[in-house]
XYZ file of C-alpha atoms in Angstrom:
606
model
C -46.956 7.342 3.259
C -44.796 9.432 5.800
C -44.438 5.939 7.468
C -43.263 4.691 4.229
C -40.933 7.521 3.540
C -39.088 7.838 7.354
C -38.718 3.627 6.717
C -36.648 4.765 3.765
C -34.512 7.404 5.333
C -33.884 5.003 8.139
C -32.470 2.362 5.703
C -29.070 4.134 4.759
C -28.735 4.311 8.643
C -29.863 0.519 9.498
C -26.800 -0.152 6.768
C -24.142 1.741 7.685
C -24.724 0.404 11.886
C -25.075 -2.868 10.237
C -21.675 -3.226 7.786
C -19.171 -3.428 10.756
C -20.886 -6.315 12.170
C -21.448 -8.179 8.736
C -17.607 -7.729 8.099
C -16.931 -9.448 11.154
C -19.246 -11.969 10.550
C -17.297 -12.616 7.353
C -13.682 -12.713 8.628
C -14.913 -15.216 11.455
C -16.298 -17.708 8.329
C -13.199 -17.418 6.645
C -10.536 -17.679 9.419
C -12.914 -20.735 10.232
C -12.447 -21.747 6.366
C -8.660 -21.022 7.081
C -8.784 -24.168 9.499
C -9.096 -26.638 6.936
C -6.598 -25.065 4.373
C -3.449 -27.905 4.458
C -0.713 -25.203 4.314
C 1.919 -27.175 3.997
C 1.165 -27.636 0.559
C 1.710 -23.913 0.145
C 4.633 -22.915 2.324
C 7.877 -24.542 3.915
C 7.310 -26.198 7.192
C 7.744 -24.176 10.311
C 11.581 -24.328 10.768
C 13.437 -25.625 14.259
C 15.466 -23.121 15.472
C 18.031 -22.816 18.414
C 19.686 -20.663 20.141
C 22.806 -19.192 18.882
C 21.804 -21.421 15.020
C 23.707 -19.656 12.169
C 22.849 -18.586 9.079
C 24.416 -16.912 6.354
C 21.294 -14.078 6.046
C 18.788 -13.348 8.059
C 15.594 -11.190 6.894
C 13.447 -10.174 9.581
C 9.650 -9.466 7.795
C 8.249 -12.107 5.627
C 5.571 -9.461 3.701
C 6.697 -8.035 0.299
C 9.919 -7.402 0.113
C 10.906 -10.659 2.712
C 9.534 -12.852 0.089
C 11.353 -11.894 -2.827
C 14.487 -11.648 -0.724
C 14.217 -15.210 0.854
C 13.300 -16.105 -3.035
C 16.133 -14.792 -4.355
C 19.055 -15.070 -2.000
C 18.324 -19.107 -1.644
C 18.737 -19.293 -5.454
C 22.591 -19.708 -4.469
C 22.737 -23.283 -3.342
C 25.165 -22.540 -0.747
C 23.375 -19.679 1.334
C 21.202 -20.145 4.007
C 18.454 -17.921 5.232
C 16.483 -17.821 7.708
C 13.000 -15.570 7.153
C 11.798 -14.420 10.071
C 8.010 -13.415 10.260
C 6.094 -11.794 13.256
C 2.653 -12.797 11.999
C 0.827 -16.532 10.713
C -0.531 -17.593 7.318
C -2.804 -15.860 5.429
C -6.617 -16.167 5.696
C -8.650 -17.880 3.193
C -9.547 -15.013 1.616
C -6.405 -13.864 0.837
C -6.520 -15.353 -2.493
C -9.975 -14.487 -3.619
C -9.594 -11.281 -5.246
C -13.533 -10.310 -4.501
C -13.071 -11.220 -0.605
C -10.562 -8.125 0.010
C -13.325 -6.410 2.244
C -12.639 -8.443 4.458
C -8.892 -8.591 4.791
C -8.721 -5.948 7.824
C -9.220 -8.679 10.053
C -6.901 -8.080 13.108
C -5.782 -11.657 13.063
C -3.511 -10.870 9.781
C -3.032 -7.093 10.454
C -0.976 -4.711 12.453
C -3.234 -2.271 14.855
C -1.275 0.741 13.645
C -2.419 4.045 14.131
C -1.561 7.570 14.600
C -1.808 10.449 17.227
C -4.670 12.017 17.281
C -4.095 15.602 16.416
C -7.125 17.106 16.917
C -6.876 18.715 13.810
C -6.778 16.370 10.851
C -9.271 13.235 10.101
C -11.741 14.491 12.335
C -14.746 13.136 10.280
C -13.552 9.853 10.829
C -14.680 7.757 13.715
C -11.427 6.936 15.645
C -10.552 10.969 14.875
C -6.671 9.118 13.416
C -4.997 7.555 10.759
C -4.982 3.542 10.393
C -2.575 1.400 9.027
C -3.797 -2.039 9.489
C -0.770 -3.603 7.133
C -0.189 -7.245 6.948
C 1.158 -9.146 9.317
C 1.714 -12.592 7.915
C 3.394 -14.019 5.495
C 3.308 -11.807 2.252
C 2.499 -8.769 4.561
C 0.504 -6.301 3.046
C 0.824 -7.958 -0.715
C -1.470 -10.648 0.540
C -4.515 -7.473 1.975
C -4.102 -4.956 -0.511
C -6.539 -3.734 -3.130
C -4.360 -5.732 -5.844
C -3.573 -2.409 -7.736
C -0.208 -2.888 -10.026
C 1.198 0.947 -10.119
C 4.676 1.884 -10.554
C 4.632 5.147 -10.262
C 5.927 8.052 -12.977
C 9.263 7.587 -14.275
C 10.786 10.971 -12.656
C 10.603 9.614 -8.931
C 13.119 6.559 -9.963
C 15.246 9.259 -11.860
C 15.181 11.477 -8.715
C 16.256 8.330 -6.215
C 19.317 8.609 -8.433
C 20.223 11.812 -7.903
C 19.489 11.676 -4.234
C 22.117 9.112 -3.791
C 24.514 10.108 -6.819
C 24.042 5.994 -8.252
C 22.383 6.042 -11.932
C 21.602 2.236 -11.308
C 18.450 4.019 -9.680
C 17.214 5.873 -12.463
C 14.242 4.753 -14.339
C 16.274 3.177 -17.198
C 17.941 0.939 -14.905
C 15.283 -0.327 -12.436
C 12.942 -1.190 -15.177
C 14.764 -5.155 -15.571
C 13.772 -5.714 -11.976
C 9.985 -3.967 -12.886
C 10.225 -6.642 -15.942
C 11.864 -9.763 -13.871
C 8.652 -9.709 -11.305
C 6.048 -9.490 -14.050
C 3.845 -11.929 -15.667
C 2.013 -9.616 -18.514
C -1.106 -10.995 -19.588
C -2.463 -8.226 -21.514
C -2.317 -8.603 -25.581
C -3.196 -4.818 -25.743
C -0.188 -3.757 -23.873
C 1.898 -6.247 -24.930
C 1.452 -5.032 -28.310
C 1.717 -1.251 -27.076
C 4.738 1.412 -27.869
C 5.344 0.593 -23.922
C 5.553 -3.169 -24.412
C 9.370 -3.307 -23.455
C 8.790 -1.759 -20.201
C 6.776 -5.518 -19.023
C 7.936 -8.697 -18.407
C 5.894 -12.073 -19.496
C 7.376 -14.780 -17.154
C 8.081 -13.069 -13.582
C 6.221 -14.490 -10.578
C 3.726 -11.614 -10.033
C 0.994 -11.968 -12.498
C -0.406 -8.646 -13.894
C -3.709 -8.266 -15.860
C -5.555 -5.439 -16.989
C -9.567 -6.667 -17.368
C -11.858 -3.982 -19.348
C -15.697 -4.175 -18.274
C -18.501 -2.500 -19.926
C -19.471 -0.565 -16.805
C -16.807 2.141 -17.203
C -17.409 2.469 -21.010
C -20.105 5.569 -20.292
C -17.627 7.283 -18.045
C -14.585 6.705 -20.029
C -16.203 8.903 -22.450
C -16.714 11.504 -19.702
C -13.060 11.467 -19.193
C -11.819 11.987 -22.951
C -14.462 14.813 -23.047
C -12.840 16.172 -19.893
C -9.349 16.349 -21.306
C -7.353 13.144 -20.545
C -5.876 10.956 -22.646
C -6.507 7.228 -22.881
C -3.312 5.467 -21.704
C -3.232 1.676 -22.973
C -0.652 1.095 -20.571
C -0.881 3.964 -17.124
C 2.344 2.117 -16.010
C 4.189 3.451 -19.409
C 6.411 6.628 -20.036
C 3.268 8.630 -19.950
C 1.156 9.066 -17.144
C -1.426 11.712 -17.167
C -4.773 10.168 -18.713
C -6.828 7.274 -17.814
C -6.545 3.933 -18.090
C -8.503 0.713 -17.062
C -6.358 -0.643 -13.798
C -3.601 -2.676 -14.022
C -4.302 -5.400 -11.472
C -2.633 -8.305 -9.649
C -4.784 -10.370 -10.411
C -4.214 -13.585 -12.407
C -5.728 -17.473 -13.100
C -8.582 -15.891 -10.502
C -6.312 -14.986 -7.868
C -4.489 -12.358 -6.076
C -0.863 -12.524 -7.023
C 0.592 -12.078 -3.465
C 4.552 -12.359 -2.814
C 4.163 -15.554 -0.327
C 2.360 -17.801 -3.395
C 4.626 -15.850 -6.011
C 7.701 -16.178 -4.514
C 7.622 -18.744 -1.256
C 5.090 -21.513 -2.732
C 6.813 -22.247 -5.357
C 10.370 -22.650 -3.307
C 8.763 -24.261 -0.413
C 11.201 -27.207 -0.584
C 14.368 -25.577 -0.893
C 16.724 -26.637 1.667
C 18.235 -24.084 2.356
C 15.416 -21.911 3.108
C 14.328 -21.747 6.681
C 11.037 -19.775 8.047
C 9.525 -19.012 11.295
C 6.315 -17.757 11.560
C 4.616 -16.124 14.739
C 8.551 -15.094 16.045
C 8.926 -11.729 16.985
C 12.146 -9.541 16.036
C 13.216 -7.977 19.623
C 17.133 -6.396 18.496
C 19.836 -6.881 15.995
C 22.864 -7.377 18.060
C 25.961 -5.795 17.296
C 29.207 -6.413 18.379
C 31.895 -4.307 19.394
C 33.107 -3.252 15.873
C 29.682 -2.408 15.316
C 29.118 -5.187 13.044
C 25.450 -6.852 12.787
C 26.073 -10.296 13.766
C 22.246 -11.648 14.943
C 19.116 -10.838 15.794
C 17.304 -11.697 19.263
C 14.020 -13.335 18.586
C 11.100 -14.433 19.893
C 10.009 -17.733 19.355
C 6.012 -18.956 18.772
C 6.393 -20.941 22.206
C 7.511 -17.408 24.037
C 11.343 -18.603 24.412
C 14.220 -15.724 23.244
C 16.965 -16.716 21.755
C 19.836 -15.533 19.559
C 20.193 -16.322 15.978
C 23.645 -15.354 13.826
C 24.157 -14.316 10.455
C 27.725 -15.018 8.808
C 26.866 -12.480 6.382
C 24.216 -9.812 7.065
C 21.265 -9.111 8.804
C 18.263 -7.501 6.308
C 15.318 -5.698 7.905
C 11.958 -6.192 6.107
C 9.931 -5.506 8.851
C 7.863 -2.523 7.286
C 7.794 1.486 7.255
C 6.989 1.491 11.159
C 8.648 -1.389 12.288
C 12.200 -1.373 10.561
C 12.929 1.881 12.279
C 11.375 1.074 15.209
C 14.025 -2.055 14.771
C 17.042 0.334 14.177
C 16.653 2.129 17.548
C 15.503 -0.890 19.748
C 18.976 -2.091 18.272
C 20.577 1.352 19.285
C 20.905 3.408 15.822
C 18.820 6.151 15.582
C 18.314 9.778 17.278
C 20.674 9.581 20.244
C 19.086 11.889 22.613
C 15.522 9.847 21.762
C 17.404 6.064 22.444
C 18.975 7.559 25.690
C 15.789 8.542 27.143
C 14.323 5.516 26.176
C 16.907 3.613 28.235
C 18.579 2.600 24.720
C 22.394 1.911 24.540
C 23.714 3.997 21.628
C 25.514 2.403 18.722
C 24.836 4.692 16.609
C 23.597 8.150 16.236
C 21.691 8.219 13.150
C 19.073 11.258 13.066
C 17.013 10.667 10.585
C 15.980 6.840 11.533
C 11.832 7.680 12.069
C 12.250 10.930 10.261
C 10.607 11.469 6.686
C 7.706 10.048 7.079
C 5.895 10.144 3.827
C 2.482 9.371 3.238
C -0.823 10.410 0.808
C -3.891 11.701 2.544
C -6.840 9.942 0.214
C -10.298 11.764 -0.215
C -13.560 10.446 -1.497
C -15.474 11.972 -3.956
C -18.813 10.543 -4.829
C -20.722 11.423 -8.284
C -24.124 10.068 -8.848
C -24.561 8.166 -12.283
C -26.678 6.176 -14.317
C -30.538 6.637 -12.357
C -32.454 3.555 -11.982
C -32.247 0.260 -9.958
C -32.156 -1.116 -13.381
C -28.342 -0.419 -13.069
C -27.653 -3.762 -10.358
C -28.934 -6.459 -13.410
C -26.745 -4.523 -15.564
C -23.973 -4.702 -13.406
C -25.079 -7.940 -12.022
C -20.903 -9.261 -12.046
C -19.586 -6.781 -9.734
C -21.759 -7.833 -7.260
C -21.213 -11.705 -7.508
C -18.076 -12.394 -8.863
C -15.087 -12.942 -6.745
C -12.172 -13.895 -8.750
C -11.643 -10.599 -10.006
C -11.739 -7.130 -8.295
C -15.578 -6.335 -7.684
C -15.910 -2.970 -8.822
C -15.103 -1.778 -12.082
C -11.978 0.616 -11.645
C -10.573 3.469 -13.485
C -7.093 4.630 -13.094
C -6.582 8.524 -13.805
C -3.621 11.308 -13.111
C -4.365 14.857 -13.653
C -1.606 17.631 -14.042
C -2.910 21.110 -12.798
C -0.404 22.714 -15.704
C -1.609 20.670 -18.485
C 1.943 21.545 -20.318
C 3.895 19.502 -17.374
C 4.874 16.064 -17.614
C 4.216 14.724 -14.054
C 0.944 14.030 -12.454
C 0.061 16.235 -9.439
C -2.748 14.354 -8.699
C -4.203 10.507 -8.734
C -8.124 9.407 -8.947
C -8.671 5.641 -8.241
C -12.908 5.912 -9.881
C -15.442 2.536 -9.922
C -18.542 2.229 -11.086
C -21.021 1.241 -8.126
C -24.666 -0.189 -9.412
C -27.393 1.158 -7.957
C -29.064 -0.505 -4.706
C -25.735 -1.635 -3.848
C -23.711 -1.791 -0.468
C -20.404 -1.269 -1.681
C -20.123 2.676 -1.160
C -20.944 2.124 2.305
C -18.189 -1.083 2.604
C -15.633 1.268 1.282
C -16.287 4.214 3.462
C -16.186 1.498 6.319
C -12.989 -0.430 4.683
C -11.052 2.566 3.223
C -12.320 5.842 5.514
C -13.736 4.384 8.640
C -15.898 7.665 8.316
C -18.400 8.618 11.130
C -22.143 6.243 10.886
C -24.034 9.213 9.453
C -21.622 9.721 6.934
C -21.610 6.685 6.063
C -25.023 6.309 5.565
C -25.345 9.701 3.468
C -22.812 7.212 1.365
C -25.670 4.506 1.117
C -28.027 7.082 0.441
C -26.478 7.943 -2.672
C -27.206 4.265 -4.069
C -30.726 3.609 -3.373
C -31.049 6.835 -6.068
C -28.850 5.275 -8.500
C -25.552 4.043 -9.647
C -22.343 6.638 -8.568
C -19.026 7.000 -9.848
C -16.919 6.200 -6.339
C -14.172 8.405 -6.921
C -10.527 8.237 -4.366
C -8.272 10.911 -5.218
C -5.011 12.133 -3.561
C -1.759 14.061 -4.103
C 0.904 12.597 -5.564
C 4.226 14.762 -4.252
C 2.928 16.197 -0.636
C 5.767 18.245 1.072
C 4.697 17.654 4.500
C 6.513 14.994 6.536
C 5.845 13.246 9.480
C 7.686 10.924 11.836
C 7.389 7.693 14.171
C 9.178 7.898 17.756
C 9.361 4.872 20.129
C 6.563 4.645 22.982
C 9.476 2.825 24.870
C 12.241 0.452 24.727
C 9.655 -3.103 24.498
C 9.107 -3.961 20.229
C 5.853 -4.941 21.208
C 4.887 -1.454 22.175
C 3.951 -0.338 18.743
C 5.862 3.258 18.056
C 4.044 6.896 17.712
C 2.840 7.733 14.505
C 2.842 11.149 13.853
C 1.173 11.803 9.873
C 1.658 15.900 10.011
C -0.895 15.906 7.276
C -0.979 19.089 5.343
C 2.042 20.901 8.134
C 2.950 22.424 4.715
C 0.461 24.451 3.749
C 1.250 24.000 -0.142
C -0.227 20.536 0.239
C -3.559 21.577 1.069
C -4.233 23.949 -1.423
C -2.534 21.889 -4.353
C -5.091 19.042 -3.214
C -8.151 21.816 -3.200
C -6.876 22.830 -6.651
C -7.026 19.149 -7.636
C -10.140 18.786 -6.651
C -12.028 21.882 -8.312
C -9.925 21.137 -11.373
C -11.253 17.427 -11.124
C -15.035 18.671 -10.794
C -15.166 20.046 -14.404
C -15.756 16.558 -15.523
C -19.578 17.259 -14.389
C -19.264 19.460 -17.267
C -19.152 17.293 -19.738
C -21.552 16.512 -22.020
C -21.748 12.885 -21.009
C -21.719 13.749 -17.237
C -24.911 16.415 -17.940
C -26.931 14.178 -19.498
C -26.263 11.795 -16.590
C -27.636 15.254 -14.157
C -24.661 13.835 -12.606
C -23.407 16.078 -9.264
C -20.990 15.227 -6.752
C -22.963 14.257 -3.506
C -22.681 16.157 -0.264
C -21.602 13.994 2.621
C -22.738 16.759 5.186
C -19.281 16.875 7.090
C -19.949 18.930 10.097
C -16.951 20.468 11.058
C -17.637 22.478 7.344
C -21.438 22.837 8.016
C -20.539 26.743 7.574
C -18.956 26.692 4.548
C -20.336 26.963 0.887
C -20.507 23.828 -0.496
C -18.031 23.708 -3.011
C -16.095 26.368 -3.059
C -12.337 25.837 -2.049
C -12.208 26.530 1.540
C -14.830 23.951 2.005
C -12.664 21.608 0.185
C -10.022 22.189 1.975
C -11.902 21.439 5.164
C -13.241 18.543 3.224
C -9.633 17.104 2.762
C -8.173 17.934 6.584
C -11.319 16.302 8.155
C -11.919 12.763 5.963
C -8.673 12.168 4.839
C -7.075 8.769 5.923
C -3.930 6.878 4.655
C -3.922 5.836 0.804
C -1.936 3.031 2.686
C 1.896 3.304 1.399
C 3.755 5.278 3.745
C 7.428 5.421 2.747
C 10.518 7.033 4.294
C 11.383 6.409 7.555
C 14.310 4.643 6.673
C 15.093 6.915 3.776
C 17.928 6.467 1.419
C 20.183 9.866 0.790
C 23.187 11.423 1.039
C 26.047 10.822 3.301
C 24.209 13.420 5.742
C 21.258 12.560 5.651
C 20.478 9.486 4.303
C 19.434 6.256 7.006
C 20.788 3.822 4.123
C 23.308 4.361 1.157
C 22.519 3.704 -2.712
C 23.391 -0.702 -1.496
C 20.486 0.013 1.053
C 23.062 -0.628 3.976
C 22.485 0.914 7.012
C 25.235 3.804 7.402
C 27.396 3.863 10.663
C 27.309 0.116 11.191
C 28.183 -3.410 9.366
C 26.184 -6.071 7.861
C 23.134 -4.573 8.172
C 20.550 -3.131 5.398
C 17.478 -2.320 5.238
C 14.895 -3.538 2.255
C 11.414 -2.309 2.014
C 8.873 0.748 1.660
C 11.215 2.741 4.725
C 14.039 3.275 2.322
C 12.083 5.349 0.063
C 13.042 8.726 -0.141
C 10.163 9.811 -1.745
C 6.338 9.600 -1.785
C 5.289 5.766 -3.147
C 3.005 4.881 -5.618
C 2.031 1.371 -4.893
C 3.725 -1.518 -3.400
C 4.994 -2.887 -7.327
C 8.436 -0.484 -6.088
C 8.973 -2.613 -3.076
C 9.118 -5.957 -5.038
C 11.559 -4.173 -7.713
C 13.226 -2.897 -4.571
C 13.850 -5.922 -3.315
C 14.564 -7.762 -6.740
C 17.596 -5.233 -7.132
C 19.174 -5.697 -4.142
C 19.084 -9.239 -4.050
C 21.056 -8.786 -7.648
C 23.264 -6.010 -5.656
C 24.164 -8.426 -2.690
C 25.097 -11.324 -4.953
C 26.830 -9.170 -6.881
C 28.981 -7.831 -3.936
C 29.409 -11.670 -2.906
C 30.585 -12.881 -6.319
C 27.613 -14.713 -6.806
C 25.287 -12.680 -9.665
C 25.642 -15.535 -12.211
C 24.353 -18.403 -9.437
């Protein structure tokens, strides 16, 4: 028997050492898979460029925003852009919803990463932050967990007053929200909120319901929240079943939403595997190329009549700007960097949101893995049942201060310990405390994090090469009001064990046995606040670093242009002045400037 029962303990172990190694083995099958995918059914061909070649734009990142840019911009006949992306095509997998455990693969990602501080994310096993966001075409839109969220409508209305332009208010940016969308959800449709969506945009959005989550949706009425039809709506604190892009069976990535479906425009050019190195100015400061890297290692110029438009990323667009000599100027100059301009703020602002687990035991019985058979084998949807939930700690405010991603894990399954390897990379042992928790029974997988953190970070150059990647610097929790609010968020979050539904379930929220908190009591708040500073890790949408603002402060103006030169914006998650909530912003980013530039080139109506 004591043979028996040390086999046991040693399984959650044995499965946590073993789930690296299975990943791997599963992003070698599909880049192998990859091989035989004819991708020149799916995207233009590889364009021929030489040196000094002009075009009228030139975007420089073909992920999220890239793609709806290139889309958009070629819709007047006359234009020509050139897309410039540092990474290939996509895997295989990048299409199956179900095969998104797999999509860290360092073939289609960037190794990103942050100091270590000593301080925060010690639990987890490289003691930093990762950001392995796409590099290929479609960037991270063709890796992520395929979650549509927009985000409440008081961010948009503050962008507006940040740079004194009212077309950024919620009001206004909801056409682009609409113009991206494909809606294929009769309940929502049919919703008070159903003018908010858009039926015929390129990004399909669906919102499946599963009868998993029915049990703990009750938990969450009883707890206090509201059932939201529609969590992308005017109201956002409740629950909801996720909004996902996901449609037809397959993720609804930018490069297949907006590339495939243009790949034989003329006047569309791409490069793939070319690396960005400088946007050159001349001596009026104007932006009138970019120096690139070609697949076959050759640099050359390229020129843009018009403008040059970075897409290259929160880490990589700034890193961009000061390679290309705006930025801090005491920071370029040590680097070796000829000052254009002296922009402070390029790097600064860093915005990101720390994400937590929180793991609740459920239903008892293997019984729960027939019941839940679908999660387990079907991959052209998103494999675990998901609930979508903000909490407000003042339950008379309007804004969420506080956002719970929850799925429903069957019992006997290894998908708590493929998340804590996927999503928080935590230490083996706490890993395996996470597959402990299944062979008792099915959990409730909850990820929660702040919504509004003050703290603010910043990425530096490591020198003056691009393909030095730059220092990350998170400064999780350096304001002191972030910690506690998440602490609060958490203990307020907890009362759901309360519930009637929750008690009957002897549900309890499962001890991962953290060590640096070993001295703490379990659950009350300074544990929870050790908790948080030791196993948090990226919720994956930094924003900032680019920011748009005021005259004196502000990296980019309300157009997105980059202030103190010419011809040169900047068009993804950097410009952000405040804390994202998914990458849907980016595409309606994108969508509006692409109306803004025609419109300044007397072209809207083309």
């Amino acid at each position: 028997m004591n043979l028996i029962l040390g086999f046991m303990k040693s399984l959650p172990m044995a499965e946590a050492k073993a789930i690296e190694p299975f990943i791997k083995i599963l992003q070698v099958i599909f880049r192998i898979a990859s091989l035989f995918i004819t991708y020149s059914d799916m995207y233009p061909p590889q364009a021929q460029v030489n040196d000094s070649q002009v075009f009228d734009f030139i975007v420089v990142g073909g992920g999220t925003a890239g793609c709806v840019l290139a889309n958009r911009l070629t819709e007047v006949g006359n234009w020509s852009v050139l897309l410039i992306e540092a990474g290939g095509y996509p895997l295989a997998s990048s299409s199956i919803p179900g095969a998104f455990i797999t999509m860290g693969d360092e073939s289609i990602t960037w190794p990103f990463s942050s100091t270590d501080d000593k301080i925060t994310s010690q639990a987890v096993k490289s003691k930093n932050v990762s950001y392995p966001l796409g590099k290929m075409i479609g960037g991270s839109s063709a890796k992520n967990f395929m979650m549509y969220v927009r985000g409440p409508p008081t961010y948009y209305d503050l962008w507006a007053q940040l740079v004194n332009d009212e077309t950024w208010n919620y009001t206004n940016v909801i056409k682009y929200f609409k113009k991206s969308e494909a809606l294929d959800n009769l309940q929502i449709y049919r919703s008070n909120t159903s003018e908010l969506h858009g039926t015929d945009g390129p990004i399909g959005v669906t919102r499946p319901s599963w009868v998993a989550t029915n049990l703990y949706m009750e938990a969450f009425k009883e707890y206090g929240l509201n059932y939201l039809i529609d969590h992308n709506g005017i109201d956002q604190i409740g629950f909801a079943e996720q909004s996902l892009t996901i449609a037809n069976r397959t993720r609804q990535s930018c490069d297949t939403a907006y590339i495939t479906p243009i790949k034989d425009r003329e006047n569309l050019y791409v490069v793939l595997n070319t690396t960005a190195m400088k946007v050159i100015f001349n001596s009026d400061k104007e932006a009138v190329g970019v120096e690139i890297k070609r697949s076959d290692g050759e640099v050359i110029q390229v020129t843009a009549r018009k403008e040059v438009i970075l897409s290259a990323g929160v880490f990589k667009s700034p890193q961009l700007l000061m390679l290309s000599g705006v930025g801090p100027e005491a920071h370029l100059q040590e680097n070796g960097i000829e000052v254009v301009y002296n922009s402070s703020q390029v790097g600064q602002n860093l915005q990101d949101q720390p994400f937590i687990p929180l793991i609740f035991s459920g239903r008892s019985g293997i019984a729960t893995v027939g019941q839940n058979l679908e999660t387990l084998v079907n991959f052209n949807t998103f494999p675990l049942p998901p609930l979508f939930s903000q909490i407000a700690l003042n339950k008379s405010q309007s804004t969420p201060d506080c956002q719970i991603y929850s799925y429903v894990i069957p019992a006997g399954s290894p998908l708590p310990t493929l998340m804590c390897k996927l999503v928080n990379n935590l230490e083996d042992e706490y890993c395996a405390a996470t597959a402990n928790t299944s062979l008792q029974g099915e959990t409730l997988l909850n990820y929660m994090t702040i919504m509004s953190p003050k703290s603010r970070g910043e990425i530096k150059l490591q020198s003056n090469n691009i393909s030095d990647n730059p220092i990350i610097r998170t400064r999780y929790f350096n304001n002191s009001d972030d910690l506690e609010k998440f602490a609060d968020c958490v203990q307020d979050f907890l009362q759901i064990l309360n519930t009637t539904t929750m008690t009957n379930l002897e549900s309890e929220v499962y001890d991962l046995g953290i060590s640096e908190c070993k001295d703490l009591e379990f659950m009350s708040q300074e544990y929870w606040k050790c908790f948080i500073v030791n196993v948090s890790v990226s919720h994956l949408h930094p924003c900032g670093t680019c920011a748009m603002g005021p005259e004196d402060t502000g990296v980019v103006d309300a157009k997105l242009k980059v202030r103190g030169v010419s011809n040169l914006r900047v068009v993804d998650a950097s410009v952000v002045p405040t804390v994202m909530k998914g990458y849907a912003p980016v595409i309606m980013i994108a969508e509006k400037i692409a109306d803004d530039i025609k419109d300044e080139y007397g072209m809207l109506d083309e």
